[in-house]
mmCIF file of C-alpha atoms in Angstrom:
data_model
loop_
_atom_site.group_PDB
_atom_site.id
_atom_site.type_symbol
_atom_site.label_atom_id
_atom_site.label_comp_id
_atom_site.label_asym_id
_atom_site.label_seq_id
_atom_site.Cartn_x
_atom_site.Cartn_y
_atom_site.Cartn_z
ATOM 1 C CA GLY A 155 0.011 0.012 0.010
ATOM 2 C CA ALA A 156 2.974 2.346 0.181
ATOM 3 C CA GLN A 157 2.660 5.240 -2.233
ATOM 4 C CA LEU A 158 4.690 8.323 -3.044
ATOM 5 C CA SER A 159 2.859 11.605 -3.459
ATOM 6 C CA GLY A 160 1.535 11.812 -7.011
ATOM 7 C CA ALA A 161 3.316 8.626 -8.070
ATOM 8 C CA GLY A 162 0.346 6.226 -8.088
ATOM 9 C CA PRO A 163 0.111 2.652 -6.740
ATOM 10 C CA VAL A 164 3.029 0.263 -6.457
ATOM 11 C CA LEU A 165 2.360 -2.518 -8.959
ATOM 12 C CA THR A 166 5.758 -4.110 -9.571
ATOM 13 C CA VAL A 167 8.294 -5.965 -7.429
ATOM 14 C CA ARG A 168 10.999 -3.670 -8.806
ATOM 15 C CA ARG A 169 9.317 -0.573 -7.420
ATOM 16 C CA ALA A 170 8.468 -2.236 -4.115
ATOM 17 C CA ILE A 171 12.125 -3.117 -3.622
ATOM 18 C CA ALA A 172 13.104 0.444 -4.540
ATOM 19 C CA LEU A 173 10.759 1.813 -1.856
ATOM 20 C CA LEU A 174 11.350 -0.773 0.859
ATOM 21 C CA GLY A 175 14.953 -1.688 0.194
ATOM 22 C CA LEU A 176 16.244 -5.254 0.162
ATOM 23 C CA ASP A 177 16.293 -5.376 3.956
ATOM 24 C CA GLY A 178 12.597 -4.442 4.049
ATOM 25 C CA VAL A 179 11.696 -7.143 1.561
ATOM 26 C CA ARG A 180 13.807 -9.682 3.487
ATOM 27 C CA ARG A 181 12.035 -8.808 6.765
ATOM 28 C CA GLY A 182 8.653 -9.275 5.082
ATOM 29 C CA ALA A 183 9.635 -12.666 3.639
ATOM 30 C CA LEU A 184 11.035 -13.915 6.944
ATOM 31 C CA ALA A 185 7.767 -12.941 8.699
ATOM 32 C CA LEU A 186 5.840 -15.511 6.629
ATOM 33 C CA ARG A 187 4.845 -18.839 8.072
ATOM 34 C CA ASN A 188 6.712 -21.919 6.971
ATOM 35 C CA TRP A 189 4.869 -24.022 4.413
ATOM 36 C CA PRO A 190 2.209 -25.369 4.717
ATOM 37 C CA GLY A 191 1.207 -23.347 7.777
ATOM 38 C CA PRO A 192 -1.960 -24.753 9.359
ATOM 39 C CA LEU A 193 -2.750 -27.079 6.462
ATOM 40 C CA ASP A 194 -2.653 -30.858 6.530
ATOM 41 C CA ALA A 195 -1.124 -32.861 3.681
ATOM 42 C CA GLU A 196 -4.370 -32.908 1.665
ATOM 43 C CA GLY A 197 -4.973 -29.197 2.109
ATOM 44 C CA ALA A 198 -1.362 -28.366 1.225
ATOM 45 C CA GLN A 199 -1.614 -30.448 -1.948
ATOM 46 C CA ALA A 200 -4.846 -28.681 -2.957
ATOM 47 C CA LEU A 201 -3.358 -25.237 -2.306
ATOM 48 C CA GLN A 202 -0.193 -26.070 -4.240
ATOM 49 C CA ALA A 203 -2.313 -27.184 -7.202
ATOM 50 C CA LEU A 204 -4.240 -23.906 -7.053
ATOM 51 C CA ILE A 205 -1.044 -21.855 -6.840
ATOM 52 C CA ASP A 206 0.321 -23.668 -9.905
ATOM 53 C CA ARG A 207 -2.928 -23.002 -11.725
ATOM 54 C CA CYS A 208 -2.816 -19.297 -10.817
ATOM 55 C CA ARG A 209 0.756 -19.021 -12.034
ATOM 56 C CA HIS A 210 -0.275 -20.712 -15.281
ATOM 57 C CA ALA A 211 -2.985 -18.083 -15.710
ATOM 58 C CA ALA A 212 -0.526 -15.298 -14.970
ATOM 59 C CA ARG A 213 1.906 -16.603 -17.607
ATOM 60 C CA THR A 214 -0.954 -16.935 -20.073
ATOM 61 C CA ALA A 215 -1.941 -13.303 -19.428
ATOM 62 C CA VAL A 216 1.622 -12.142 -20.048
ATOM 63 C CA ALA A 217 1.542 -13.904 -23.427
ATOM 64 C CA LEU A 218 -1.860 -12.335 -24.280
ATOM 65 C CA ARG A 219 -1.163 -8.788 -23.132
ATOM 66 C CA PRO A 220 -1.444 -6.009 -25.729
ATOM 67 C CA ALA A 221 1.736 -4.245 -26.782
ATOM 68 C CA GLY A 222 3.081 -1.690 -24.334
ATOM 69 C CA TYR A 223 1.806 -3.245 -21.118
ATOM 70 C CA ASP A 224 4.337 -4.243 -18.451
ATOM 71 C CA ALA A 225 4.667 -8.002 -18.070
ATOM 72 C CA GLU A 226 5.131 -7.870 -14.295
ATOM 73 C CA VAL A 227 2.037 -5.754 -13.759
ATOM 74 C CA VAL A 228 -0.087 -8.102 -15.908
ATOM 75 C CA PHE A 229 1.331 -11.072 -14.013
ATOM 76 C CA LEU A 230 0.499 -9.520 -10.626
ATOM 77 C CA ILE A 231 -3.043 -8.419 -11.570
ATOM 78 C CA THR A 232 -3.837 -11.950 -12.821
ATOM 79 C CA LEU A 233 -2.600 -13.476 -9.566
ATOM 80 C CA MET A 234 -4.561 -10.961 -7.499
ATOM 81 C CA GLN A 235 -7.777 -11.914 -9.296
ATOM 82 C CA ASN A 236 -7.354 -15.255 -7.525
ATOM 83 C CA LEU A 237 -6.625 -13.827 -4.087
ATOM 84 C CA GLY A 238 -9.995 -14.822 -2.586
ATOM 85 C CA ARG A 239 -9.686 -18.392 -3.852
ATOM 86 C CA LEU A 240 -6.185 -18.709 -2.379
ATOM 87 C CA LEU A 241 -7.379 -17.312 0.957
ATOM 88 C CA VAL A 242 -10.244 -19.822 1.117
ATOM 89 C CA HIS A 243 -7.893 -22.753 0.410
ATOM 90 C CA TYR A 244 -5.386 -21.582 3.006
ATOM 91 C CA HIS A 245 -7.647 -20.496 5.876
ATOM 92 C CA PHE A 246 -10.730 -22.653 5.197
ATOM 93 C CA ALA A 247 -9.377 -25.895 3.766
ATOM 94 C CA ASP A 248 -12.354 -28.004 4.867
ATOM 95 C CA GLU A 249 -14.830 -25.500 3.380
ATOM 96 C CA ALA A 250 -12.780 -25.408 0.171
ATOM 97 C CA ARG A 251 -13.280 -29.152 -0.158
ATOM 98 C CA GLN A 252 -17.035 -28.737 0.337
ATOM 99 C CA ILE A 253 -17.094 -26.022 -2.331
ATOM 100 C CA SER A 254 -15.233 -28.313 -4.730
ATOM 101 C CA ARG A 255 -17.729 -31.130 -4.165
ATOM 102 C CA LEU A 256 -20.710 -28.817 -4.797
ATOM 103 C CA ARG A 257 -19.196 -27.780 -8.141
ATOM 104 C CA GLU A 258 -18.846 -31.374 -9.380
ATOM 105 C CA PRO A 259 -21.403 -32.478 -11.989
ATOM 106 C CA LEU A 260 -24.281 -34.624 -10.737
ATOM 107 C CA ALA A 261 -24.364 -38.166 -12.094
ATOM 108 C CA ALA A 262 -26.961 -38.894 -14.753
ATOM 109 C CA THR A 263 -30.059 -40.619 -13.388
ATOM 110 C CA ALA A 264 -30.931 -42.507 -16.585
ATOM 111 C CA GLU A 265 -28.948 -44.090 -19.388
ATOM 112 C CA GLY A 266 -28.178 -41.641 -22.204
ATOM 113 C CA GLU A 267 -28.782 -38.539 -20.067
ATOM 114 C CA ARG A 268 -26.058 -35.963 -19.674
ATOM 115 C CA PRO A 269 -24.827 -35.352 -16.135
ATOM 116 C CA GLU A 270 -26.238 -32.148 -14.639
ATOM 117 C CA PRO A 271 -23.638 -29.446 -13.973
ATOM 118 C CA GLY A 272 -22.765 -28.664 -10.390
ATOM 119 C CA LEU A 273 -23.112 -25.261 -8.766
ATOM 120 C CA SER A 274 -21.196 -22.302 -10.094
ATOM 121 C CA GLU A 275 -18.159 -21.213 -8.044
ATOM 122 C CA GLU A 276 -20.049 -18.158 -6.770
ATOM 123 C CA ALA A 277 -23.118 -20.179 -5.727
ATOM 124 C CA ALA A 278 -21.021 -22.873 -4.067
ATOM 125 C CA CYS A 279 -19.012 -20.284 -2.090
ATOM 126 C CA HIS A 280 -22.224 -18.582 -0.932
ATOM 127 C CA ALA A 281 -23.706 -21.951 0.082
ATOM 128 C CA VAL A 282 -20.695 -22.863 2.214
ATOM 129 C CA LEU A 283 -19.230 -19.567 3.404
ATOM 130 C CA GLY A 284 -22.031 -17.084 2.881
ATOM 131 C CA VAL A 285 -19.742 -14.897 0.810
ATOM 132 C CA ASP A 286 -18.212 -14.975 -2.666
ATOM 133 C CA ALA A 287 -14.462 -15.719 -2.884
ATOM 134 C CA GLU A 288 -13.915 -12.567 -4.952
ATOM 135 C CA GLN A 289 -15.647 -10.443 -2.331
ATOM 136 C CA LEU A 290 -13.387 -11.938 0.289
ATOM 137 C CA GLY A 291 -10.328 -11.179 -1.810
ATOM 138 C CA ALA A 292 -11.453 -7.626 -2.449
ATOM 139 C CA ALA A 293 -12.045 -7.027 1.258
ATOM 140 C CA VAL A 294 -8.539 -8.249 2.151
ATOM 141 C CA ALA A 295 -6.989 -6.162 -0.628
ATOM 142 C CA ARG A 296 -8.826 -3.119 0.729
ATOM 143 C CA HIS A 297 -7.589 -3.935 4.234
ATOM 144 C CA TRP A 298 -4.016 -4.151 2.879
ATOM 145 C CA GLY A 299 -4.410 -0.586 1.608
ATOM 146 C CA LEU A 300 -4.406 -1.201 -2.152
ATOM 147 C CA ALA A 301 -5.312 2.002 -3.997
ATOM 148 C CA ASP A 302 -8.896 2.569 -5.171
ATOM 149 C CA GLU A 303 -7.797 2.469 -8.806
ATOM 150 C CA VAL A 304 -6.317 -1.031 -8.283
ATOM 151 C CA LEU A 305 -9.303 -2.678 -6.592
ATOM 152 C CA PRO A 306 -11.520 -2.899 -9.719
ATOM 153 C CA MET A 307 -8.671 -4.543 -11.676
ATOM 154 C CA ILE A 308 -8.377 -7.477 -9.281
ATOM 155 C CA ARG A 309 -11.974 -8.584 -9.872
ATOM 156 C CA ARG A 310 -12.718 -10.810 -12.874
ATOM 157 C CA HIS A 311 -15.301 -9.921 -15.465
ATOM 158 C CA PRO A 312 -18.541 -11.685 -14.482
ATOM 159 C CA LEU A 313 -19.260 -14.627 -16.735
ATOM 160 C CA THR A 314 -22.920 -13.544 -17.043
ATOM 161 C CA THR A 315 -22.163 -10.099 -18.552
ATOM 162 C CA PRO A 316 -20.531 -9.188 -21.864
ATOM 163 C CA VAL A 317 -17.041 -7.717 -21.943
ATOM 164 C CA ARG A 318 -17.242 -4.112 -23.082
ATOM 165 C CA ASN A 319 -14.706 -1.724 -24.598
ATOM 166 C CA ALA A 320 -11.765 -0.606 -22.462
ATOM 167 C CA ASP A 321 -11.882 3.109 -21.660
ATOM 168 C CA HIS A 322 -8.698 3.086 -19.577
ATOM 169 C CA ASP A 323 -5.523 1.065 -19.144
ATOM 170 C CA ALA A 324 -7.032 -0.380 -15.980
ATOM 171 C CA ASP A 325 -9.877 -1.836 -18.042
ATOM 172 C CA MET A 326 -7.414 -3.461 -20.448
ATOM 173 C CA LEU A 327 -5.370 -4.946 -17.590
ATOM 174 C CA ARG A 328 -8.494 -6.334 -15.949
ATOM 175 C CA ALA A 329 -9.738 -7.842 -19.215
ATOM 176 C CA THR A 330 -6.393 -9.443 -20.047
ATOM 177 C CA ALA A 331 -6.157 -11.061 -16.627
ATOM 178 C CA SER A 332 -9.802 -12.182 -16.717
ATOM 179 C CA CYS A 333 -9.361 -13.758 -20.141
ATOM 180 C CA ALA A 334 -6.309 -15.727 -19.008
ATOM 181 C CA ASN A 335 -8.017 -16.910 -15.807
ATOM 182 C CA GLU A 336 -11.081 -18.061 -17.729
ATOM 183 C CA ALA A 337 -8.909 -19.857 -20.295
ATOM 184 C CA VAL A 338 -7.028 -21.740 -17.596
ATOM 185 C CA ASP A 339 -10.314 -22.598 -15.821
ATOM 186 C CA VAL A 340 -11.444 -24.274 -19.059
ATOM 187 C CA GLN A 341 -8.506 -26.712 -18.797
ATOM 188 C CA SER A 342 -10.131 -28.320 -15.741
ATOM 189 C CA LEU A 343 -13.262 -29.284 -17.741
ATOM 190 C CA PRO A 344 -13.694 -32.759 -19.275
ATOM 191 C CA ALA A 345 -11.689 -33.038 -22.489
ATOM 192 C CA ALA A 346 -14.829 -33.212 -24.660
ATOM 193 C CA MET A 347 -15.994 -29.817 -23.386
ATOM 194 C CA ARG A 348 -12.765 -27.847 -23.548
ATOM 195 C CA GLY A 349 -12.755 -26.899 -27.234
ATOM 196 C CA ALA A 350 -16.198 -25.292 -27.208
ATOM 197 C CA ALA A 351 -15.562 -23.610 -23.852
ATOM 198 C CA LEU A 352 -12.273 -22.114 -25.010
ATOM 199 C CA GLU A 353 -13.997 -20.887 -28.179
ATOM 200 C CA ARG A 354 -16.533 -19.035 -26.009
ATOM 201 C CA VAL A 355 -13.724 -17.386 -24.026
ATOM 202 C CA ALA A 356 -12.036 -16.278 -27.256
ATOM 203 C CA GLN A 357 -15.310 -14.820 -28.550
ATOM 204 C CA ARG A 358 -15.888 -12.875 -25.324
ATOM 205 C CA TYR A 359 -12.546 -11.095 -25.579
ATOM 206 C CA ALA A 360 -11.967 -11.160 -29.362
ATOM 207 C CA ARG A 361 -12.853 -7.542 -30.046
ATOM 208 C CA LEU A 362 -11.164 -6.049 -26.992
ATOM 209 C CA LEU A 363 -7.909 -8.017 -27.059
ATOM 210 C CA GLN A 364 -7.824 -8.742 -30.786
ATOM 211 C CA ILE A 365 -7.414 -12.503 -30.229
ATOM 212 C CA GLY A 366 -8.821 -15.769 -31.547
ATOM 213 C CA VAL A 367 -8.911 -19.290 -30.176
ATOM 214 C CA SER A 368 -5.510 -20.033 -31.750
ATOM 215 C CA ASP A 369 -4.011 -17.129 -29.784
ATOM 216 C CA LEU A 370 -5.487 -18.526 -26.588
ATOM 217 C CA ASN A 371 -4.105 -21.977 -27.275
ATOM 218 C CA ALA A 372 -0.664 -20.536 -27.948
ATOM 219 C CA ALA A 373 -0.758 -18.422 -24.794
ATOM 220 C CA LEU A 374 -1.747 -21.418 -22.687
ATOM 221 C CA LYS A 375 1.428 -23.149 -23.842
ATOM 222 C CA ALA A 376 3.664 -20.265 -22.731
ATOM 223 C CA PRO A 377 6.632 -21.392 -20.583
ATOM 224 C CA LEU A 378 5.718 -21.537 -16.882
ATOM 225 C CA ARG A 379 9.251 -20.702 -15.745
ATOM 226 C CA GLY A 380 11.994 -18.232 -16.553
ATOM 227 C CA PRO A 381 12.025 -14.436 -17.057
ATOM 228 C CA LEU A 382 8.744 -12.691 -17.764
ATOM 229 C CA GLU A 383 8.697 -11.701 -21.411
ATOM 230 C CA GLY A 384 9.496 -8.030 -21.785
ATOM 231 C CA GLY A 385 9.615 -7.508 -18.042
ATOM 232 C CA GLY A 386 13.211 -8.453 -17.366
ATOM 233 C CA VAL A 387 12.207 -10.093 -14.083
ATOM 234 C CA ALA A 388 12.721 -13.784 -13.361
ATOM 235 C CA GLU A 389 9.910 -15.560 -11.546
ATOM 236 C CA PRO A 390 11.214 -17.313 -8.373
ATOM 237 C CA GLN A 391 12.264 -20.875 -9.195
ATOM 238 C CA ALA A 392 11.661 -22.339 -5.725
ATOM 239 C CA ARG A 393 8.284 -23.952 -5.109
ATOM 240 C CA VAL A 394 6.190 -22.729 -2.226
ATOM 241 C CA SER A 395 6.759 -25.980 -0.403
ATOM 242 C CA ASP A 396 10.485 -25.143 -0.117
ATOM 243 C CA GLY A 397 9.773 -22.771 2.785
ATOM 244 C CA ALA A 398 8.659 -19.314 3.748
ATOM 245 C CA ALA A 399 11.309 -17.501 1.718
ATOM 246 C CA ALA A 400 9.719 -18.846 -1.502
#
């Protein structure tokens, strides 16, 4: 939340280090709990899988971003759109498992019938926690002191509303991150459903991001390790399970 007068929000690790100094960053890292904190083995495995999925989305967003947008900022915004989900898995592991079960398709009751889809993520979260995961993430981000212009960017575009034109850079950042997160979510669907679902994602963002389904497929195959393209910053190589410093 640290800001300099008239300089806007801090959205890159480079700038955070410049403001805090290496000693400040080191103190913050050492204050973290050792992995996996309060989680049992099953909860830690589920959280690690979600972290890997979020990083995949962030890399996909970097590959999709329009020219001129900073890779590190796009990476961070995409991760932050998953903040509520990560919080639920870390602090409410049992509830996260209940939410996952509610989202599973219901078995077909008769031969030849298609299985009924499970609850949406939003409905399942409300049923178990009484609050949407994105609302939880937004509340924590506000508590952390993120600037008002950042808060709208860390909320995904609702799946039930069309994606409109971008009037500001913040709109473009939000849309790029949302598109990548939706595309990665599609990968968890049964194989027979992925193609059509990815086509729908491409159509939602085609006009705004100037992309097609081939662009989405290419972005999803972007390397998950190494320097961020155009950003000059290497993503940490250590897995979260290696300790708090990761």
